Amino acid sequence: MLSAYLLPGPSEAYYVPDFVTPEEEAYLLRKIEETPRQKWKTLGNRRCGVRPRLWGEVLQRSTLFRQEMPSFLSHYPDILGRLRATKAFECSPHQGPNHVILNEYMPGQGIMPHEDGPSYHPVVATLSLGSHAVFHYYRYKGDELSDKAFSSSTGKGRAIDPNPVLSVLLEPRSVIITTGALYTSHLHGIEEIGVDAFRGNNMTPLSSGNEAPIANSEIVRDPEMRSILQGGGELKRNPRYSLTCRDVEKVAGTRSLMSIH
Ligand SMILES: O=C(O)CCC(=O)C(=O)O
Ligand SMILES: [Fe+2]
């Protein structure tokens, strides 16, 4: 099922537009708005003010906690069931995501290039709600000559090539699924800008001064976004909420598990 959504590039990434309907999106945004603010964390620099909220298996200072999945993830609109149905997590230890992180981005906020790391099975699915974003995948300098998977996650301190290997316009309600070497040996990030510009011919300018082609331009659904991609223009960002779903590989037996509420 996923193969229809495969993006061109050095490894497998899938872009699935309209993963939820506008009504489901409105419902999810309402539910997110209702989650108690004191449960949101403020993280420092790397996440640029993004305030993540976690559900599922959560590792904190070497202790594994379990936070029950809210019904908007596990029942209606059953985001986790729908993700399992894509078969993207078929080979993951629990055949589906057991960990979800909610990020909030105000216009002008982004997330610096980073790797998600080895605690997770190397498949990650992110649902975008409320706004579009331009999502870039980067490689480390020195990796230019090979697109193969690296032993990875020893990336700290290595210089990052500022020109992305793959750039994707994430429409609201879409899911992006990252697998393979894009997960294990690349980084991903969103630039800290309030407006995304397009130069026509599906090109977007980068803060590095270069420009990058939008790899999913052919399967972007929104007619207005398609015409801006093709003819040039701007897309103003709105507050964006993303649900990033992964499978934590090592889950302790229930005896050693603690619950947080
Ligand atoms: O919000 C996004 O789209 C990406 C989030 C992300 O990369 C992360 O939380 O690790
Ligand atoms: Fe990430």
mmCIF file of C-alpha atoms in Angstrom, residues 25-172:
data_model
loop_
_atom_site.group_PDB
_atom_site.id
_atom_site.type_symbol
_atom_site.label_atom_id
_atom_site.label_comp_id
_atom_site.label_asym_id
_atom_site.label_seq_id
_atom_site.Cartn_x
_atom_site.Cartn_y
_atom_site.Cartn_z
ATOM 1 C CA GLU A 25 -8.021 17.058 12.082
ATOM 2 C CA ALA A 26 -10.363 19.529 13.822
ATOM 3 C CA TYR A 27 -11.213 16.862 16.419
ATOM 4 C CA LEU A 28 -7.530 16.065 17.025
ATOM 5 C CA LEU A 29 -6.651 19.755 17.387
ATOM 6 C CA ARG A 30 -9.464 20.122 19.922
ATOM 7 C CA LYS A 31 -8.207 17.121 21.894
ATOM 8 C CA ILE A 32 -4.633 18.449 21.807
ATOM 9 C CA GLU A 33 -5.851 21.821 23.035
ATOM 10 C CA GLU A 34 -7.532 20.019 25.948
ATOM 11 C CA THR A 35 -4.356 18.187 27.105
ATOM 12 C CA PRO A 36 -3.238 19.819 30.356
ATOM 13 C CA ARG A 37 -0.515 22.375 29.708
ATOM 14 C CA GLN A 38 1.495 21.344 32.771
ATOM 15 C CA LYS A 39 2.188 18.043 31.019
ATOM 16 C CA TRP A 40 3.996 19.843 28.210
ATOM 17 C CA LYS A 41 7.709 20.248 28.531
ATOM 18 C CA THR A 42 9.885 23.067 27.346
ATOM 19 C CA LEU A 43 13.094 21.830 25.864
ATOM 20 C CA GLY A 44 16.142 23.892 25.191
ATOM 21 C CA ASN A 45 18.020 24.794 22.116
ATOM 22 C CA ARG A 46 17.930 21.679 20.040
ATOM 23 C CA ARG A 47 14.190 21.718 19.822
ATOM 24 C CA CYS A 48 13.911 25.468 19.418
ATOM 25 C CA GLY A 49 11.162 26.084 21.942
ATOM 26 C CA VAL A 50 9.116 23.146 20.758
ATOM 27 C CA ARG A 51 7.143 21.736 23.670
ATOM 28 C CA PRO A 52 6.859 17.996 23.400
ATOM 29 C CA ARG A 53 4.268 15.891 25.151
ATOM 30 C CA LEU A 54 4.803 12.135 25.275
ATOM 31 C CA TRP A 55 2.604 9.070 25.399
ATOM 32 C CA GLY A 56 3.434 5.385 25.435
ATOM 33 C CA GLU A 57 6.734 3.926 26.531
ATOM 34 C CA VAL A 58 8.855 6.807 27.775
ATOM 35 C CA LEU A 59 12.445 6.464 28.897
ATOM 36 C CA GLN A 60 13.405 9.102 31.460
ATOM 37 C CA ARG A 61 16.781 8.931 33.214
ATOM 38 C CA SER A 62 17.040 5.175 32.538
ATOM 39 C CA THR A 63 13.598 4.424 33.928
ATOM 40 C CA LEU A 64 10.863 3.313 31.624
ATOM 41 C CA PHE A 65 7.483 4.878 32.243
ATOM 42 C CA ARG A 66 4.248 4.093 30.565
ATOM 43 C CA GLN A 67 1.722 6.787 29.860
ATOM 44 C CA GLU A 68 -1.564 5.402 28.531
ATOM 45 C CA MET A 69 -2.274 6.335 24.944
ATOM 46 C CA PRO A 70 -5.159 8.828 24.768
ATOM 47 C CA SER A 71 -8.267 7.609 22.944
ATOM 48 C CA PHE A 72 -7.701 10.046 20.069
ATOM 49 C CA LEU A 73 -4.620 7.999 19.221
ATOM 50 C CA SER A 74 -5.857 4.491 19.999
ATOM 51 C CA HIS A 75 -9.596 4.643 19.231
ATOM 52 C CA TYR A 76 -11.044 7.550 17.284
ATOM 53 C CA PRO A 77 -9.587 8.457 14.824
ATOM 54 C CA ASP A 78 -7.257 5.563 15.688
ATOM 55 C CA ILE A 79 -4.044 7.051 14.345
ATOM 56 C CA LEU A 80 -2.053 4.094 15.721
ATOM 57 C CA GLY A 81 -4.319 1.511 14.045
ATOM 58 C CA ARG A 82 -4.129 3.372 10.753
ATOM 59 C CA LEU A 83 -0.349 3.498 10.975
ATOM 60 C CA ARG A 84 -0.233 -0.259 11.643
ATOM 61 C CA ALA A 85 -2.454 -0.764 8.589
ATOM 62 C CA THR A 86 0.101 0.954 6.353
ATOM 63 C CA LYS A 87 2.455 -1.956 7.166
ATOM 64 C CA ALA A 88 5.301 0.506 7.683
ATOM 65 C CA PHE A 89 5.833 -1.022 11.147
ATOM 66 C CA GLU A 90 5.415 -4.617 9.987
ATOM 67 C CA CYS A 91 9.005 -5.512 10.936
ATOM 68 C CA SER A 92 9.198 -3.457 14.111
ATOM 69 C CA PRO A 93 9.321 -5.334 17.460
ATOM 70 C CA HIS A 94 5.742 -4.450 18.394
ATOM 71 C CA GLN A 95 4.380 -4.238 14.833
ATOM 72 C CA GLY A 96 3.264 -0.700 15.515
ATOM 73 C CA PRO A 97 4.153 2.519 17.315
ATOM 74 C CA ASN A 98 4.244 2.351 21.139
ATOM 75 C CA HIS A 99 5.523 5.881 21.661
ATOM 76 C CA VAL A 100 4.085 9.186 20.479
ATOM 77 C CA ILE A 101 5.516 12.645 20.854
ATOM 78 C CA LEU A 102 3.431 15.748 20.331
ATOM 79 C CA ASN A 103 5.294 18.850 19.245
ATOM 80 C CA GLU A 104 3.888 22.361 18.987
ATOM 81 C CA TYR A 105 5.451 24.873 16.611
ATOM 82 C CA MET A 106 4.430 28.498 16.503
ATOM 83 C CA PRO A 107 5.158 30.286 13.215
ATOM 84 C CA GLY A 108 8.890 31.039 13.231
ATOM 85 C CA GLN A 109 9.758 27.935 15.228
ATOM 86 C CA GLY A 110 11.371 24.844 13.809
ATOM 87 C CA ILE A 111 13.516 21.936 14.863
ATOM 88 C CA MET A 112 17.234 21.808 14.315
ATOM 89 C CA PRO A 113 18.676 18.959 12.243
ATOM 90 C CA HIS A 114 18.937 15.914 14.487
ATOM 91 C CA GLU A 115 18.808 12.124 14.480
ATOM 92 C CA ASP A 116 16.108 10.289 16.388
ATOM 93 C CA GLY A 117 18.647 7.768 17.603
ATOM 94 C CA PRO A 118 18.970 4.052 18.286
ATOM 95 C CA SER A 119 16.340 3.658 21.053
ATOM 96 C CA TYR A 120 13.675 3.310 18.398
ATOM 97 C CA HIS A 121 13.107 0.840 15.613
ATOM 98 C CA PRO A 122 14.261 2.778 12.516
ATOM 99 C CA VAL A 123 10.802 3.723 11.265
ATOM 100 C CA VAL A 124 9.129 6.987 12.239
ATOM 101 C CA ALA A 125 5.753 8.348 11.157
ATOM 102 C CA THR A 126 4.790 11.986 11.726
ATOM 103 C CA LEU A 127 1.287 13.373 11.310
ATOM 104 C CA SER A 128 1.069 17.127 10.668
ATOM 105 C CA LEU A 129 -1.915 19.088 11.983
ATOM 106 C CA GLY A 130 -2.908 22.732 11.684
ATOM 107 C CA SER A 131 -0.206 23.900 9.289
ATOM 108 C CA HIS A 132 2.163 22.849 6.566
ATOM 109 C CA ALA A 133 5.918 22.649 7.129
ATOM 110 C CA VAL A 134 8.917 22.106 4.892
ATOM 111 C CA PHE A 135 10.821 19.101 6.186
ATOM 112 C CA HIS A 136 14.461 18.608 5.203
ATOM 113 C CA TYR A 137 16.699 15.542 5.436
ATOM 114 C CA TYR A 138 20.443 16.199 5.763
ATOM 115 C CA ARG A 139 23.591 14.124 5.680
ATOM 116 C CA TYR A 140 26.874 14.549 7.462
ATOM 117 C CA LYS A 141 29.740 16.118 5.596
ATOM 118 C CA GLY A 142 31.973 13.403 4.266
ATOM 119 C CA ASP A 143 29.039 11.077 3.571
ATOM 120 C CA GLU A 144 28.496 12.521 0.088
ATOM 121 C CA LEU A 145 30.086 9.605 -1.689
ATOM 122 C CA SER A 146 27.829 6.968 -0.241
ATOM 123 C CA ASP A 147 24.090 6.675 0.120
ATOM 124 C CA LYS A 148 24.368 3.424 2.044
ATOM 125 C CA ALA A 149 23.359 2.964 5.656
ATOM 126 C CA PHE A 150 26.079 3.889 8.109
ATOM 127 C CA SER A 151 26.584 2.407 11.519
ATOM 128 C CA SER A 152 25.160 5.793 12.536
ATOM 129 C CA SER A 153 24.247 7.681 15.669
ATOM 130 C CA THR A 154 27.808 8.518 16.403
ATOM 131 C CA GLY A 155 27.085 11.804 14.721
ATOM 132 C CA LYS A 156 27.702 14.192 17.592
ATOM 133 C CA GLY A 157 30.141 16.842 16.608
ATOM 134 C CA ARG A 158 30.186 15.919 12.945
ATOM 135 C CA ALA A 159 29.588 18.739 10.489
ATOM 136 C CA ILE A 160 26.292 18.675 8.627
ATOM 137 C CA ASP A 161 26.023 19.388 4.909
ATOM 138 C CA PRO A 162 23.659 22.431 4.833
ATOM 139 C CA ASN A 163 22.185 21.323 1.506
ATOM 140 C CA PRO A 164 19.442 18.787 2.197
ATOM 141 C CA VAL A 165 19.390 15.429 0.405
ATOM 142 C CA LEU A 166 15.590 15.505 0.366
ATOM 143 C CA SER A 167 13.008 18.229 1.042
ATOM 144 C CA VAL A 168 9.309 17.556 1.474
ATOM 145 C CA LEU A 169 6.310 19.874 1.793
ATOM 146 C CA LEU A 170 4.224 18.420 4.609
ATOM 147 C CA GLU A 171 0.609 19.385 4.138
ATOM 148 C CA PRO A 172 -1.665 19.549 7.152
#
